[in-house]
Amino acid sequence: MKKVNGHEIISLFEQWSPKRYAEDWDPVGLHIGQLNRTVQKVLVTLDVNEAVVDEAIEQGANLIIAHHPPIFQPLKHIWTDTPQGRLIEKCIKNDLSVYAAHTNLDVAPGGVNDLLAHKLQLRQLEVMKPTVSDPLYKLAVFCPADYADDLREALGNAGAGALGDYAGCSFSSTGIGRFTPITGADPFIGKVGKSESVPEERIEVILPGPIRNKVLQAMLAAHPYEEPAYDFFVLDQRTEQLGLGRVGVLEETMSLKEFGSYVKSVLDVPAIRLVGDPDKQVRKVAVLGGSGSKYIRAAKRKGADVFVSGDIDFHSAQDAELMDLGIIDPGHHVEKVMIEGVAKRMQKECTDKEFDVTFIQSAIDTEPFTFLQ
Ligand SMILES: [Zn+2]
């Protein structure tokens, strides 16, 4: 097993949930501490409060990965006799770093919203509110036929050729490459001053803009030639749109009231709030972790019969009633599904890479509300 620092763990995490997926207002990333030190234990939590920090210290964690950013508003000072100042002081005194992945983790495939949609067993999932897509490029590279397999593998490992649920997609055609090495060249094939012809393959792959440099470097490193010939094309296409919330269908139609009880049970909450006719039949469901008041219209536009989200305010509930959109508000705290989701996924990825790190799930209940029956 390999000892790793915070950067190595976070760089793996950000391949899944990059910071550029986050909304502009969202302060994601490292909040407290640093990522240069060795990390052997990571605590995953929804929120960072003093009890969670105490838990991390007690468990010997060096890094906390949280969903909600602990420093949301910029600080003008850190007074250690305030709750927030004390929390920061405690983290620093204990070499405990804190990293937040918020709306980027909502958007990421397999992130908070997918985890919620899977708990609700929704099918035919789509993004509810698209927020991110990247330009697509095509790389065409010419390579001696004997080296084409290695080059295709290197391009695939760098992330090129990802199409939906397929990885390493490419197209190759064969032809003859011709060149004459001139004085100063150190040719891999052929001799200076003598024209050469070599059976070559033209390998074509598509790739999203953000990994362009990574793919180019991987291609140059794997290519046997001193001066590889290649073309980069900008395509008039973009990657699949990613975004906030998910829309999907239930296996069976049920009443809004039945669906409410179902949500309460599968999301493990003590109570839900319901808006709309309890007998309304629902099949198509929109779900968004966190505060959904702003997204009622997005859910309706997607044809949802019911919208599952937290923090629904009075007037938004009235708007939903007017547009015949049922609402189930199970509270904001259902985002706790990320604790298990992130810890299990990251543990598997780190174990596959033989990283010597353990992910633990916070057991502290950070729900501020108590529900009286
Ligand atoms: Zn939230």
Coordinates of C-alpha atoms and ligand atoms in Angstrom, one line a residue:
M1 CA 0.0 0.0 0.0
K2 CA 1.2 3.5 -0.9
K3 CA 1.3 6.4 1.6
V4 CA -0.5 9.3 0.1
N5 CA -1.0 13.0 0.8
G6 CA -4.2 15.0 0.7
H7 CA -3.5 16.2 -2.9
E8 CA -3.5 12.7 -4.2
I9 CA -6.8 11.9 -2.6
I10 CA -8.5 15.1 -3.6
S11 CA -7.2 14.8 -7.1
L12 CA -8.9 11.4 -7.4
F13 CA -12.0 12.9 -5.8
E14 CA -12.0 15.8 -8.3
Q15 CA -11.8 13.5 -11.3
W16 CA -15.3 12.4 -10.2
S17 CA -16.6 15.7 -8.8
P18 CA -14.5 18.6 -10.3
K19 CA -14.7 22.1 -8.8
R20 CA -15.8 23.5 -12.1
Y21 CA -19.1 21.7 -11.7
A22 CA -20.0 24.0 -8.8
E23 CA -22.2 27.0 -9.0
D24 CA -20.4 30.4 -9.2
W25 CA -21.4 31.4 -5.7
D26 CA -20.3 28.2 -4.1
P27 CA -17.0 28.2 -2.1
V28 CA -16.0 24.6 -2.7
G29 CA -12.5 23.2 -2.2
L30 CA -10.1 23.2 0.7
H31 CA -11.4 25.3 3.6
I32 CA -9.0 24.7 6.5
G33 CA -5.5 23.3 6.7
Q34 CA -3.4 21.9 3.8
L35 CA -3.2 18.9 1.5
N36 CA 0.6 18.4 1.5
R37 CA 0.6 16.2 4.6
T38 CA 0.2 12.4 4.6
V39 CA -3.5 11.4 5.0
Q40 CA -4.3 7.9 6.4
K41 CA -7.9 8.5 7.5
V42 CA -10.7 10.6 5.9
L43 CA -13.9 11.3 7.7
V44 CA -16.9 11.9 5.4
T45 CA -19.7 14.1 6.7
L46 CA -22.6 16.2 5.6
D47 CA -21.8 19.1 7.9
V48 CA -18.8 20.3 9.9
N49 CA -19.6 21.3 13.5
E50 CA -17.6 20.9 16.6
A51 CA -19.0 17.5 17.4
V52 CA -17.9 16.3 13.9
V53 CA -14.4 17.8 14.4
D54 CA -14.2 16.0 17.8
E55 CA -15.2 12.8 16.1
A56 CA -12.6 13.2 13.4
I57 CA -9.9 13.8 16.0
E58 CA -11.0 10.9 18.1
Q59 CA -10.9 8.6 15.1
G60 CA -7.5 9.8 14.1
A61 CA -8.7 11.4 10.8
N62 CA -6.4 13.8 9.0
L63 CA -8.9 15.1 6.5
I64 CA -12.6 15.8 6.5
I65 CA -14.6 15.7 3.3
A66 CA -17.9 17.6 3.9
H67 CA -20.8 18.5 1.6
H68 CA -21.7 21.8 3.2
P69 CA -18.9 24.4 3.2
P70 CA -18.0 25.3 6.8
I71 CA -16.9 28.8 5.8
F72 CA -19.7 30.0 3.6
Q73 CA -19.4 33.8 4.1
P74 CA -15.9 35.3 3.8
L75 CA -14.4 35.8 7.3
K76 CA -13.0 39.2 8.4
H77 CA -11.4 37.7 11.5
I78 CA -11.0 34.4 13.3
W79 CA -12.0 34.9 17.0
T80 CA -11.4 31.7 18.8
D81 CA -14.0 32.5 21.5
T82 CA -16.8 32.1 18.8
P83 CA -18.1 28.7 17.7
Q84 CA -16.7 29.0 14.2
G85 CA -13.4 30.4 15.4
R86 CA -13.1 27.6 17.9
L87 CA -13.8 25.0 15.2
I88 CA -11.1 26.4 12.9
E89 CA -8.7 26.6 15.8
K90 CA -9.3 23.0 16.8
C91 CA -8.8 21.8 13.2
I92 CA -5.5 23.6 12.9
K93 CA -4.2 22.6 16.3
N94 CA -4.9 19.0 15.4
D95 CA -3.5 19.0 11.8
L96 CA -7.0 18.3 10.6
S97 CA -7.8 19.6 7.1
V98 CA -11.3 20.3 5.8
Y99 CA -12.4 20.1 2.2
A100 CA -15.9 20.9 0.9
A101 CA -17.6 19.5 -2.2
H102 CA -21.0 21.1 -2.4
T103 CA -22.9 21.9 -5.7
N104 CA -20.2 20.1 -7.6
L105 CA -21.1 16.9 -5.7
D106 CA -24.8 17.6 -6.5
V107 CA -24.0 17.8 -10.2
A108 CA -21.5 14.9 -10.4
P109 CA -22.9 11.7 -11.9
G110 CA -23.2 9.4 -8.9
G111 CA -23.3 12.4 -6.5
V112 CA -25.9 13.6 -4.1
N113 CA -28.8 13.8 -6.5
D114 CA -28.1 10.4 -8.1
L115 CA -27.8 8.9 -4.7
L116 CA -31.2 10.3 -3.7
A117 CA -32.8 9.2 -7.0
H118 CA -31.4 5.7 -6.5
K119 CA -32.8 5.5 -3.0
L120 CA -36.2 6.4 -4.5
Q121 CA -35.6 3.7 -7.1
L122 CA -36.4 6.1 -10.0
R123 CA -35.8 4.9 -13.5
Q124 CA -34.9 6.5 -16.8
L125 CA -33.0 9.2 -15.0
E126 CA -32.4 12.6 -16.6
V127 CA -30.8 15.8 -15.3
M128 CA -33.5 18.2 -14.1
K129 CA -31.7 21.6 -14.5
P130 CA -28.6 21.4 -16.9
T131 CA -25.8 23.6 -15.6
V132 CA -22.6 22.3 -17.2
S133 CA -21.4 21.0 -20.5
D134 CA -18.0 21.1 -22.2
P135 CA -16.9 21.6 -25.8
L136 CA -15.8 18.4 -27.5
Y137 CA -12.5 18.0 -29.5
K138 CA -11.3 15.3 -31.8
L139 CA -7.7 14.2 -31.9
A140 CA -6.5 12.4 -35.0
V141 CA -2.9 11.0 -34.6
F142 CA -0.8 9.1 -37.1
C143 CA 1.3 6.2 -35.6
P144 CA 3.3 3.2 -36.9
A145 CA 0.9 0.3 -37.0
D146 CA 2.9 -1.8 -34.6
Y147 CA 2.5 0.9 -31.9
A148 CA -1.2 1.7 -32.5
D149 CA -2.5 -0.6 -29.7
D150 CA -0.2 1.0 -27.1
L151 CA -1.2 4.5 -28.2
R152 CA -4.9 3.7 -28.2
E153 CA -4.5 2.4 -24.6
A154 CA -2.7 5.5 -23.5
L155 CA -5.3 7.8 -25.0
G156 CA -8.1 5.8 -23.3
N157 CA -6.3 5.9 -19.9
A158 CA -6.1 9.6 -20.2
G159 CA -9.9 9.8 -20.6
A160 CA -10.2 10.2 -24.4
G161 CA -12.9 8.3 -26.2
A162 CA -15.5 8.4 -23.4
L163 CA -19.0 8.1 -25.0
G164 CA -21.9 7.7 -22.6
D165 CA -21.4 4.4 -20.8
Y166 CA -18.5 3.4 -23.1
A167 CA -14.8 4.1 -22.5
G168 CA -11.8 4.0 -24.8
C169 CA -13.8 4.5 -28.0
S170 CA -11.7 5.2 -31.1
F171 CA -11.7 4.7 -34.9
S172 CA -8.6 3.7 -36.8
S173 CA -7.8 3.6 -40.5
T174 CA -4.6 2.4 -42.2
G175 CA -2.4 4.1 -44.7
I176 CA 1.2 5.0 -45.5
G177 CA 3.2 7.7 -43.7
R178 CA 6.1 9.2 -45.7
F179 CA 8.9 11.4 -44.3
T180 CA 12.6 12.3 -44.8
P181 CA 14.7 12.8 -41.7
I182 CA 17.0 15.8 -42.3
T183 CA 20.2 16.8 -40.6
G184 CA 19.7 17.1 -36.8
A185 CA 17.0 14.5 -36.7
D186 CA 17.3 11.4 -34.5
P187 CA 14.6 9.2 -36.3
F188 CA 12.9 6.3 -34.6
I189 CA 12.5 4.7 -38.0
G190 CA 14.8 5.4 -41.1
K191 CA 18.0 7.3 -41.7
V192 CA 19.0 10.9 -42.1
G193 CA 18.8 12.0 -45.7
K194 CA 16.8 9.0 -46.9
S195 CA 13.1 9.1 -47.6
E196 CA 11.0 6.6 -45.7
S197 CA 7.5 5.1 -46.0
V198 CA 5.9 3.3 -43.1
P199 CA 2.6 1.5 -42.6
E200 CA 0.7 3.7 -40.2
E201 CA -2.7 4.0 -38.5
R202 CA -4.7 7.2 -38.1
I203 CA -6.3 7.0 -34.7
E204 CA -9.3 9.3 -34.0
V205 CA -10.7 9.9 -30.5
I206 CA -13.0 12.5 -29.1
L207 CA -12.4 14.2 -25.8
P208 CA -13.9 17.0 -23.6
G209 CA -12.1 20.4 -23.5
P210 CA -11.0 20.2 -19.9
I211 CA -8.8 17.1 -20.5
R212 CA -7.2 18.3 -23.7
N213 CA -3.8 18.9 -22.3
K214 CA -3.8 15.7 -20.3
V215 CA -4.6 13.7 -23.5
L216 CA -2.1 15.6 -25.6
Q217 CA 0.7 14.9 -23.0
A218 CA -0.3 11.2 -22.8
M219 CA -0.2 10.9 -26.6
L220 CA 3.2 12.6 -26.9
A221 CA 4.6 10.3 -24.1
A222 CA 3.3 7.1 -25.7
H223 CA 4.1 7.9 -29.3
P224 CA 7.4 6.5 -30.6
Y225 CA 8.1 9.3 -33.0
E226 CA 10.3 12.3 -32.3
E227 CA 7.8 14.6 -34.1
P228 CA 4.4 12.9 -34.0
A229 CA 1.9 14.1 -36.7
Y230 CA -1.5 14.9 -35.2
D231 CA -4.5 17.2 -35.7
F232 CA -6.8 18.7 -33.0
F233 CA -10.3 19.6 -34.3
V234 CA -12.9 21.7 -32.4
L235 CA -16.2 20.0 -32.9
D236 CA -19.6 21.7 -33.2
Q237 CA -20.8 19.4 -30.4
R238 CA -20.7 19.5 -26.6
T239 CA -20.5 16.8 -24.0
E240 CA -23.7 15.5 -22.4
Q241 CA -25.2 18.1 -20.2
L242 CA -24.7 17.7 -16.4
G243 CA -26.7 19.6 -13.8
L244 CA -28.7 19.9 -10.7
G245 CA -31.5 17.5 -9.7
R246 CA -32.8 14.4 -11.4
V247 CA -36.1 13.4 -13.0
G248 CA -37.2 9.8 -13.3
V249 CA -40.2 7.5 -13.1
L250 CA -41.4 5.2 -10.4
E251 CA -42.0 1.6 -11.3
E252 CA -45.7 2.0 -10.4
T253 CA -48.1 4.9 -10.2
M254 CA -49.2 5.7 -6.6
S255 CA -51.0 8.5 -4.8
L256 CA -49.1 11.5 -3.5
K257 CA -49.9 10.4 0.0
E258 CA -48.6 6.9 -0.6
F259 CA -45.5 8.4 -2.2
G260 CA -45.0 10.7 0.8
S261 CA -44.9 7.6 3.1
Y262 CA -42.6 5.9 0.7
V263 CA -40.2 8.9 0.7
K264 CA -40.3 9.1 4.5
S265 CA -39.4 5.5 4.8
V266 CA -36.7 5.1 2.1
L267 CA -35.0 8.4 3.0
D268 CA -35.2 7.6 6.7
V269 CA -36.8 10.8 8.1
P270 CA -39.2 11.2 11.0
A271 CA -41.6 13.4 9.0
I272 CA -42.3 14.9 5.6
R273 CA -44.4 17.9 4.5
L274 CA -46.7 17.4 1.6
V275 CA -48.2 20.0 -0.8
G276 CA -51.0 19.1 -3.2
D277 CA -54.0 16.8 -3.3
P278 CA -53.1 13.7 -1.3
D279 CA -55.0 11.5 -3.8
K280 CA -53.2 13.0 -6.9
Q281 CA -51.6 10.1 -8.9
V282 CA -47.8 10.4 -9.3
R283 CA -45.4 8.5 -11.5
K284 CA -42.8 11.1 -12.7
V285 CA -40.7 12.4 -9.9
A286 CA -38.1 15.2 -9.7
V287 CA -35.7 15.2 -6.9
L288 CA -33.1 17.8 -5.7
G289 CA -31.1 17.5 -2.5
G290 CA -30.9 20.7 -0.4
S291 CA -33.1 23.7 -0.9
G292 CA -35.5 23.3 -3.8
S293 CA -37.8 26.4 -3.7
K294 CA -35.9 28.0 -6.6
Y295 CA -36.4 24.9 -8.8
I296 CA -40.1 24.3 -8.7
R297 CA -40.5 25.6 -12.3
A298 CA -37.6 23.4 -13.5
A299 CA -39.3 20.4 -12.0
K300 CA -42.6 21.3 -13.6
R301 CA -41.0 22.0 -17.0
K302 CA -39.6 18.5 -17.0
G303 CA -43.1 17.1 -16.6
A304 CA -42.8 15.9 -13.0
D305 CA -46.0 15.0 -11.1
V306 CA -44.1 15.6 -7.8
F307 CA -41.0 17.3 -6.6
V308 CA -39.0 16.0 -3.7
S309 CA -36.8 18.6 -2.1
G310 CA -36.0 20.4 1.2
D311 CA -36.5 23.9 2.6
I312 CA -39.7 24.6 0.5
D313 CA -41.0 28.0 1.6
F314 CA -44.6 29.0 2.0
H315 CA -45.0 31.0 -1.2
S316 CA -43.2 28.4 -3.3
A317 CA -45.5 25.8 -1.9
Q318 CA -48.5 27.9 -3.0
D319 CA -46.9 28.4 -6.5
A320 CA -46.5 24.6 -6.7
E321 CA -50.2 24.1 -5.8
L322 CA -51.3 26.5 -8.5
M323 CA -49.3 24.7 -11.2
D324 CA -50.5 21.3 -9.9
L325 CA -47.1 20.1 -8.9
G326 CA -47.1 17.9 -5.9
I327 CA -44.3 18.5 -3.3
I328 CA -42.8 16.2 -0.8
D329 CA -40.4 18.1 1.5
P330 CA -38.4 15.5 3.5
G331 CA -36.0 18.2 4.8
H332 CA -32.6 19.3 3.8
H333 CA -30.9 16.7 6.0
V334 CA -31.7 13.8 3.5
E335 CA -28.4 14.8 1.8
K336 CA -26.9 12.6 4.5
V337 CA -27.0 9.9 1.8
M338 CA -23.7 11.4 0.6
I339 CA -21.9 10.2 3.7
E340 CA -22.1 6.5 2.7
G341 CA -22.1 7.2 -1.0
V342 CA -18.8 9.2 -1.0
A343 CA -17.1 7.1 1.6
K344 CA -17.8 3.8 -0.2
R345 CA -16.9 5.1 -3.7
M346 CA -13.7 6.8 -2.6
Q347 CA -12.7 3.8 -0.5
K348 CA -13.0 1.6 -3.6
E349 CA -11.1 4.0 -5.9
C350 CA -8.3 4.4 -3.3
T351 CA -8.1 0.7 -2.7
D352 CA -7.9 0.0 -6.4
K353 CA -5.0 2.4 -6.6
E354 CA -3.4 0.8 -3.5
F355 CA -3.6 4.0 -1.5
D356 CA -3.0 3.5 2.2
V357 CA -6.1 5.4 3.4
T358 CA -9.3 4.5 5.1
F359 CA -12.6 6.4 4.7
I360 CA -14.9 6.5 7.7
Q361 CA -18.5 7.7 7.8
S362 CA -19.5 10.3 10.4
A363 CA -22.0 9.0 12.9
I364 CA -22.9 12.5 14.2
D365 CA -26.5 13.5 13.5
T366 CA -26.3 17.1 12.3
E367 CA -30.1 17.5 11.8
P368 CA -31.0 20.7 13.7
F369 CA -34.7 20.0 13.8
T370 CA -36.6 17.8 16.2
F371 CA -40.0 16.6 15.1
L372 CA -42.7 16.5 17.8
Q373 CA -45.5 14.0 17.2
Ligands
ZN1 ZN -27.4 21.0 1.3

